[in-house]
mmCIF file of C-alpha atoms and ligand atoms in Angstrom:
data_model
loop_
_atom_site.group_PDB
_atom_site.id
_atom_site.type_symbol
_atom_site.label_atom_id
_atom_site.label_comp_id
_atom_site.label_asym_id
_atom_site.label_seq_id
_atom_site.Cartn_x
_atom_site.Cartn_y
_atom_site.Cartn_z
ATOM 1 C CA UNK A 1 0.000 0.000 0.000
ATOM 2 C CA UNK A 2 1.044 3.330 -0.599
ATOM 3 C CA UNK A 3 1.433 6.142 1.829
ATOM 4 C CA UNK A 4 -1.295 7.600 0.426
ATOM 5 C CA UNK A 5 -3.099 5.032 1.026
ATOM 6 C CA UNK A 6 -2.560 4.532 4.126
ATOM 7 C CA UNK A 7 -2.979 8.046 4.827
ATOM 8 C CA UNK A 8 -6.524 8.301 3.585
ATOM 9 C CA UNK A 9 -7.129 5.160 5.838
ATOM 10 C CA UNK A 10 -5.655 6.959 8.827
ATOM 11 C CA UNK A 11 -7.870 9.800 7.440
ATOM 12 C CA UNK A 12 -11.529 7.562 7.141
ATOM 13 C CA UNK A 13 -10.374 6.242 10.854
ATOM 14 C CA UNK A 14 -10.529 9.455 12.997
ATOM 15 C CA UNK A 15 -12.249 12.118 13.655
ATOM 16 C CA UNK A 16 -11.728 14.697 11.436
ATOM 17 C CA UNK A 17 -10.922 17.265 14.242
ATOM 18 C CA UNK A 18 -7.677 15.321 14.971
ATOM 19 C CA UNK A 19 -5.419 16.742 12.932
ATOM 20 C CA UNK A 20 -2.434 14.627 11.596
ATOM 21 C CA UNK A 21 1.252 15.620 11.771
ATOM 22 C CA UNK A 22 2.788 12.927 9.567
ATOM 23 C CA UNK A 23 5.815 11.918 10.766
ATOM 24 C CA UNK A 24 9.019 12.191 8.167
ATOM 25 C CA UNK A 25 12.213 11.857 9.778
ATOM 26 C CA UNK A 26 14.431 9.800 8.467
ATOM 27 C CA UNK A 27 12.738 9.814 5.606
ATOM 28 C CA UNK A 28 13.889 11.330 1.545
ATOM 29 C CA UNK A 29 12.463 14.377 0.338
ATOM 30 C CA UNK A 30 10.761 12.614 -2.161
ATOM 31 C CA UNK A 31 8.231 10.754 0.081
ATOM 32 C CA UNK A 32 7.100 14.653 1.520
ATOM 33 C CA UNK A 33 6.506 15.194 -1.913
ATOM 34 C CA UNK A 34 4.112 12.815 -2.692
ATOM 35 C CA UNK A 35 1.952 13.103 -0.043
ATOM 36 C CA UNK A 36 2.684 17.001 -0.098
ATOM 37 C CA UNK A 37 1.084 17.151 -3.183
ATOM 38 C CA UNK A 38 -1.770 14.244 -1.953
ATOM 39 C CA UNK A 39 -2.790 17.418 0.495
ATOM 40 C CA UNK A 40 -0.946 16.615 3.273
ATOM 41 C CA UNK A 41 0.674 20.180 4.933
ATOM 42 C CA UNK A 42 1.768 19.313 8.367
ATOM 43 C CA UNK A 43 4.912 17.382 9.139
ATOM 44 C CA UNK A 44 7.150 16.433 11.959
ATOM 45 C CA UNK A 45 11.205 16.248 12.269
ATOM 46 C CA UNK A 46 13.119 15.598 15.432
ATOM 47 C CA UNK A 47 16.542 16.718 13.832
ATOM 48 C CA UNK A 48 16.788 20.725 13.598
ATOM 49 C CA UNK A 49 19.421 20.279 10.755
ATOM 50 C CA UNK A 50 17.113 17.443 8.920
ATOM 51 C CA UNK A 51 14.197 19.897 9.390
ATOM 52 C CA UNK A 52 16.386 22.487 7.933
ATOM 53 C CA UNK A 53 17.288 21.239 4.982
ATOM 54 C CA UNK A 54 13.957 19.682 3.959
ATOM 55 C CA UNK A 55 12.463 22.909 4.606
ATOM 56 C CA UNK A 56 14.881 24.787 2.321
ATOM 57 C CA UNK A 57 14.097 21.961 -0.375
ATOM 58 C CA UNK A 58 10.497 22.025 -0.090
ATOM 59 C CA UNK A 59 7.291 24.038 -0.870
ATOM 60 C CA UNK A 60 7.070 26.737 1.721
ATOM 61 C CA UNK A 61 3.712 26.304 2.081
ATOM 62 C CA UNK A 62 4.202 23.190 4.314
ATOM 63 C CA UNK A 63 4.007 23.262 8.193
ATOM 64 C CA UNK A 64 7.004 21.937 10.146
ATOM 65 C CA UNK A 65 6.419 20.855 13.195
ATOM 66 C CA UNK A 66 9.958 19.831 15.275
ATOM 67 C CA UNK A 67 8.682 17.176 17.608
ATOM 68 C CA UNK A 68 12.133 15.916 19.159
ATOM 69 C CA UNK A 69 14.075 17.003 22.226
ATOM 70 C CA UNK A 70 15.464 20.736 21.056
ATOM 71 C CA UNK A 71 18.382 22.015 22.039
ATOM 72 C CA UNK A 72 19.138 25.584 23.236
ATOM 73 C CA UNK A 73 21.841 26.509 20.716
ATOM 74 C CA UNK A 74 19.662 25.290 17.599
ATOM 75 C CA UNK A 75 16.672 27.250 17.952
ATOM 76 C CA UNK A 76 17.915 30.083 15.748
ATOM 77 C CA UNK A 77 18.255 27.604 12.625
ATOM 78 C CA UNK A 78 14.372 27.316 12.786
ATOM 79 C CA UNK A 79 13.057 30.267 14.607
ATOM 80 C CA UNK A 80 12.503 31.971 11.083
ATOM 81 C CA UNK A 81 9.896 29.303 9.652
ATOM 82 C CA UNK A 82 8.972 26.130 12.266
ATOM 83 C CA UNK A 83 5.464 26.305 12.552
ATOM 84 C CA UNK A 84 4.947 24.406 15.843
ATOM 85 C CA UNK A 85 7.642 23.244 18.456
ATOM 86 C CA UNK A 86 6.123 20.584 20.374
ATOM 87 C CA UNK A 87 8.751 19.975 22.647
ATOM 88 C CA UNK A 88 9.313 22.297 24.881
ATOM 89 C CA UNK A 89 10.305 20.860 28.356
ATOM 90 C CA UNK A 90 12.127 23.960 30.131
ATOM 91 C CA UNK A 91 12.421 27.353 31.203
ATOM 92 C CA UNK A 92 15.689 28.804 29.404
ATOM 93 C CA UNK A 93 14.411 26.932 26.259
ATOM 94 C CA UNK A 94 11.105 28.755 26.011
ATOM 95 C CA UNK A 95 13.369 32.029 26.592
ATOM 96 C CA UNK A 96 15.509 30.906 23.844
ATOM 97 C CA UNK A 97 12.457 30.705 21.707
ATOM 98 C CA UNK A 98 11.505 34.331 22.183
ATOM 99 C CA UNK A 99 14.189 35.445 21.812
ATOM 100 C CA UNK A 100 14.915 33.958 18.349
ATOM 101 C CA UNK A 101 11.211 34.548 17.472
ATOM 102 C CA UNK A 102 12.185 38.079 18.344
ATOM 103 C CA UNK A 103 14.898 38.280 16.010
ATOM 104 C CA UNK A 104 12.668 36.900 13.489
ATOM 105 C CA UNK A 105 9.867 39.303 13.808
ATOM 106 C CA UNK A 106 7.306 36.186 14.202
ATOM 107 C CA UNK A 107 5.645 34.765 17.290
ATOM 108 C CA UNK A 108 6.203 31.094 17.504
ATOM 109 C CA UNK A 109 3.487 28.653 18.527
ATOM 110 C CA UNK A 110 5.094 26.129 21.034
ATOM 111 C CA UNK A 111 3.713 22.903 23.124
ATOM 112 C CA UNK A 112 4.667 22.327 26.727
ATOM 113 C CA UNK A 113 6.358 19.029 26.728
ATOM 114 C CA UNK A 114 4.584 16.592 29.837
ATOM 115 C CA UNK A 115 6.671 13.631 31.151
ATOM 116 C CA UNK A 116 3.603 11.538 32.181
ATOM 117 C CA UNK A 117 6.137 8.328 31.269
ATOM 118 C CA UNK A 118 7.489 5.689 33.970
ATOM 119 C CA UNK A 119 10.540 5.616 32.086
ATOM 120 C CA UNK A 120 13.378 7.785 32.388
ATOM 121 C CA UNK A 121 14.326 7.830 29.196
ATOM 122 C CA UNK A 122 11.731 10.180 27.926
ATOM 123 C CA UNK A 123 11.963 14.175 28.148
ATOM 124 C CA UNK A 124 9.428 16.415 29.527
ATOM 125 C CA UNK A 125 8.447 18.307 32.426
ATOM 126 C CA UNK A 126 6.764 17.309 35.250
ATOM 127 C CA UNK A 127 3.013 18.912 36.384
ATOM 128 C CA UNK A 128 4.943 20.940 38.933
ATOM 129 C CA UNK A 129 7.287 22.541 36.699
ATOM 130 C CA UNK A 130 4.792 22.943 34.248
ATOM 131 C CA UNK A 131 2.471 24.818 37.137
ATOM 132 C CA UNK A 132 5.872 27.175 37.641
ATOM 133 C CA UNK A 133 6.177 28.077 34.284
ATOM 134 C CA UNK A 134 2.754 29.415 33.671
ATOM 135 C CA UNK A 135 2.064 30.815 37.199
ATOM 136 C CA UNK A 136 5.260 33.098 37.736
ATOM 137 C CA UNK A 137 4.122 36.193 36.683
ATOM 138 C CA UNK A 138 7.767 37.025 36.405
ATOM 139 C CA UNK A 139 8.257 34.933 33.357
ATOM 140 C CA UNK A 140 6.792 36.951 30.141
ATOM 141 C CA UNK A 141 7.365 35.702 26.795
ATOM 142 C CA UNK A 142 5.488 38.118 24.064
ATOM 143 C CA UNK A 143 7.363 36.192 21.185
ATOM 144 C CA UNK A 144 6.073 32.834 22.076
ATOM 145 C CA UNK A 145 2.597 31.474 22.066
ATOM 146 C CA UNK A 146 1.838 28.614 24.819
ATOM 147 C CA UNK A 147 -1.012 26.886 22.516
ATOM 148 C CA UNK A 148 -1.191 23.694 24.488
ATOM 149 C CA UNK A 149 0.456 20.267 25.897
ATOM 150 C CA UNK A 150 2.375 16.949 24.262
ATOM 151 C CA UNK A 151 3.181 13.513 25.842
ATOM 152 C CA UNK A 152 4.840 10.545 25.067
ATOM 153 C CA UNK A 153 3.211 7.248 26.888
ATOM 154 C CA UNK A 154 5.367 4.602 27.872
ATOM 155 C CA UNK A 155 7.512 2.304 25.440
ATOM 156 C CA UNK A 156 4.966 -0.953 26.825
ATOM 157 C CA UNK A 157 2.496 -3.452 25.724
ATOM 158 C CA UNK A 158 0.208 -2.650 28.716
ATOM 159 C CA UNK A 159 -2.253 -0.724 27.198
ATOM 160 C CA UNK A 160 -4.255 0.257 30.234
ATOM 161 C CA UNK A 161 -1.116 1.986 31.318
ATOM 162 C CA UNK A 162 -0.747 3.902 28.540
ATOM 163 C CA UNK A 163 -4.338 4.950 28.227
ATOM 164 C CA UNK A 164 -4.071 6.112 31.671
ATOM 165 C CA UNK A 165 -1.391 8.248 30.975
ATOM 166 C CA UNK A 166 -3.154 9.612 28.195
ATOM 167 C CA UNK A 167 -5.989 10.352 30.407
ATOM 168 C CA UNK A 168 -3.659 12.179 33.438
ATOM 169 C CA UNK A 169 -2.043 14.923 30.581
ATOM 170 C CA UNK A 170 -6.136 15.346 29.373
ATOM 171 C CA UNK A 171 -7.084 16.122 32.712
ATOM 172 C CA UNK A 172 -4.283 18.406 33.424
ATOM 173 C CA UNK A 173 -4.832 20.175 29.723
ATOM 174 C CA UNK A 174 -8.746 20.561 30.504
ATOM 175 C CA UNK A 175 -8.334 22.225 33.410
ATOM 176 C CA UNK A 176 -5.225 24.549 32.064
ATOM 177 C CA UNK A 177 -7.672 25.827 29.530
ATOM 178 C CA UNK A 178 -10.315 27.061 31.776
ATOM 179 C CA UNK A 179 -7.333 29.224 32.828
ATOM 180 C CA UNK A 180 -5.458 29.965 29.105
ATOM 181 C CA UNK A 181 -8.043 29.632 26.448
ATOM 182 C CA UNK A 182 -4.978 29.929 23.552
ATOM 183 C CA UNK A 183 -4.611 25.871 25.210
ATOM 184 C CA UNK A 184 -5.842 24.334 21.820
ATOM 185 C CA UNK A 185 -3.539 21.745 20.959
ATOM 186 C CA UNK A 186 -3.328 18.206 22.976
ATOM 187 C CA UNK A 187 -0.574 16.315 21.132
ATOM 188 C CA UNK A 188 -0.705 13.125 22.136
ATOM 189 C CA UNK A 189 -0.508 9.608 20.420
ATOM 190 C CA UNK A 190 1.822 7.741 17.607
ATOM 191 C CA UNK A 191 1.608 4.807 15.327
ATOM 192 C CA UNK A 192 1.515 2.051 18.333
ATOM 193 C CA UNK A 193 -1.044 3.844 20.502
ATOM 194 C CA UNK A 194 -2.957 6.835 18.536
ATOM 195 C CA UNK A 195 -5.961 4.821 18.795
ATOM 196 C CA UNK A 196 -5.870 5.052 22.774
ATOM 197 C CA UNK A 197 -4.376 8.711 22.723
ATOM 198 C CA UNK A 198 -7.718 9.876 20.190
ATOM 199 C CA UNK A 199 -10.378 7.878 22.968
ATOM 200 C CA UNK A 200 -8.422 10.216 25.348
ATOM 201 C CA UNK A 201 -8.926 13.335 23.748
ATOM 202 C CA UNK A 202 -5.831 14.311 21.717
ATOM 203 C CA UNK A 203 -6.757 16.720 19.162
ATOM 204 C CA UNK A 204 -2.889 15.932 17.619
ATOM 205 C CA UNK A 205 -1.591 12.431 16.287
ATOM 206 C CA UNK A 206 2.292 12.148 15.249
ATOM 207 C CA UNK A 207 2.430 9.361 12.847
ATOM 208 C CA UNK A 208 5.686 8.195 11.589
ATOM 209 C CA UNK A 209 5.473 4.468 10.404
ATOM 210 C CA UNK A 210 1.959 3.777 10.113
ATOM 211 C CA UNK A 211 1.903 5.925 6.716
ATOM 212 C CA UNK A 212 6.129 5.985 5.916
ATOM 213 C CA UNK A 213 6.431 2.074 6.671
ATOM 214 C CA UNK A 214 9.477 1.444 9.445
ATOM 215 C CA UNK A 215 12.140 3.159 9.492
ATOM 216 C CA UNK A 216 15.453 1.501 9.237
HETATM 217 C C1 PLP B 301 9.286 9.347 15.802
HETATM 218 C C2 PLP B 301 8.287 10.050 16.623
HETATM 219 C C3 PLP B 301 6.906 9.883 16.420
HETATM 220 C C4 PLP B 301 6.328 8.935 15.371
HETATM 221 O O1 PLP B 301 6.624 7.617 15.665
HETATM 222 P P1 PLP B 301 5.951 6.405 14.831
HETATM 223 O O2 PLP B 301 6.020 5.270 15.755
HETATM 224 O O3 PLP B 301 6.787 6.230 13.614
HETATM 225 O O4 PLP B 301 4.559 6.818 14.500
HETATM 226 C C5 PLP B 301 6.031 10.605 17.204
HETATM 227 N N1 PLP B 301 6.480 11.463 18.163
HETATM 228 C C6 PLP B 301 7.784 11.654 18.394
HETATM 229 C C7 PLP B 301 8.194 12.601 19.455
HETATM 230 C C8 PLP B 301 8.729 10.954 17.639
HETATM 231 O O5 PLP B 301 10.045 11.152 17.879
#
């Protein structure tokens, strides 16, 4: 099947409020292209300088999204065009981000990265932190728009632990948005466990393999 194909199947599965961020790292130019021109806009990169260069390759009209850990000193190689970071997990990289967005005249849409994982493997903030960074007054960031939460769920095969971390980050984001109603986005769920995430309430899937194939 191609990944057309399967993304029109991912399509007919889910709601059509959860919007799809197809997953592309690791993967050639070429395979953006086909489903760029199949419709698909959004797409997600953990590597800033793999994001880069696909972005200066392809149509500008597409929506990069960098879903992977980000570090401090690479924020100004995207600042000028990424469309959504969905990883941010900490203070002086959120003042990194204004300040870049700054520089490029733009206000940059970010996520607030939740570890709601039992590993420790997996970045992210915890509830705490995430309660310091939007209650201290002190903290202003005018070039950065807080426009909602992202998880990762556990690398496991028990499924009622991952749908119960789904459900913790949904209760947290729920509540949040009584409080900032810019809290739009819950990005939560990839190819093993979207299913669970969408029964949860994520309005954001990041599918890799599902439509690519594996990755090697
Ligand atoms: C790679 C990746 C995905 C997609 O993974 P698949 O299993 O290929 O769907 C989603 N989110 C993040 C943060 C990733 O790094």
């Amino acid at each position: 099947m191609s990944s057309i194909e399967k993304l029109n199947l991912l399509k007919a599965e889910i709601p059509a409020s959860v919007s799809i961020v197809a997953v592309s790292k690791t993967k050639p130019i070429s395979a953006i292209e086909t489903l760029y021109h199949a419709g698909q806009l959004d797409f997600g990169e953990n590597k800033v300088q793999e994001m880069v260069g696909k972005f200066e390759t392809l149509p500008k009209e597409i929506r990069w999204h960098l879903i992977g850990h980000l570090q401090r000193n690479k924020v100004k190689y995207i600042a000028n065009f990424v469309h959504l970071i969905h990883s941010v997990d900490n203070v002086s990289l959120l003042q990194e981000i204004d300040k870049q967005a700054k520089k490029s005249d733009r206000k940059i849409s970010c996520l607030l990265q939740v570890k709601v994982a039992k590993e420790d493997t997996k970045y992210g903030m915890n509830f705490e932190e995430l309660a310091d960074i939007l209650n201290d007054s002190n903290l202003k960031f005018p070039n950065v728009k807080l426009v909602g939460l992202m998880c990762m769920a556990t690398f496991t095969e028990d499924v009622n632990q991952i749908r119960q971390e789904f459900k913790t980050l949904k209760r947290h984001f729920d509540s949040l948005k009584k409080q900032y109603p810019d809290f739009k986005f819950l990005s939560m769920g990839m190819s093993s466990d979207y299913k669970i995430a969408i029964e949860e309430g994520s309005t954001m899937i990041r599918v890799g393999s599902s439509i690519f194939g594996e990755r090697n």
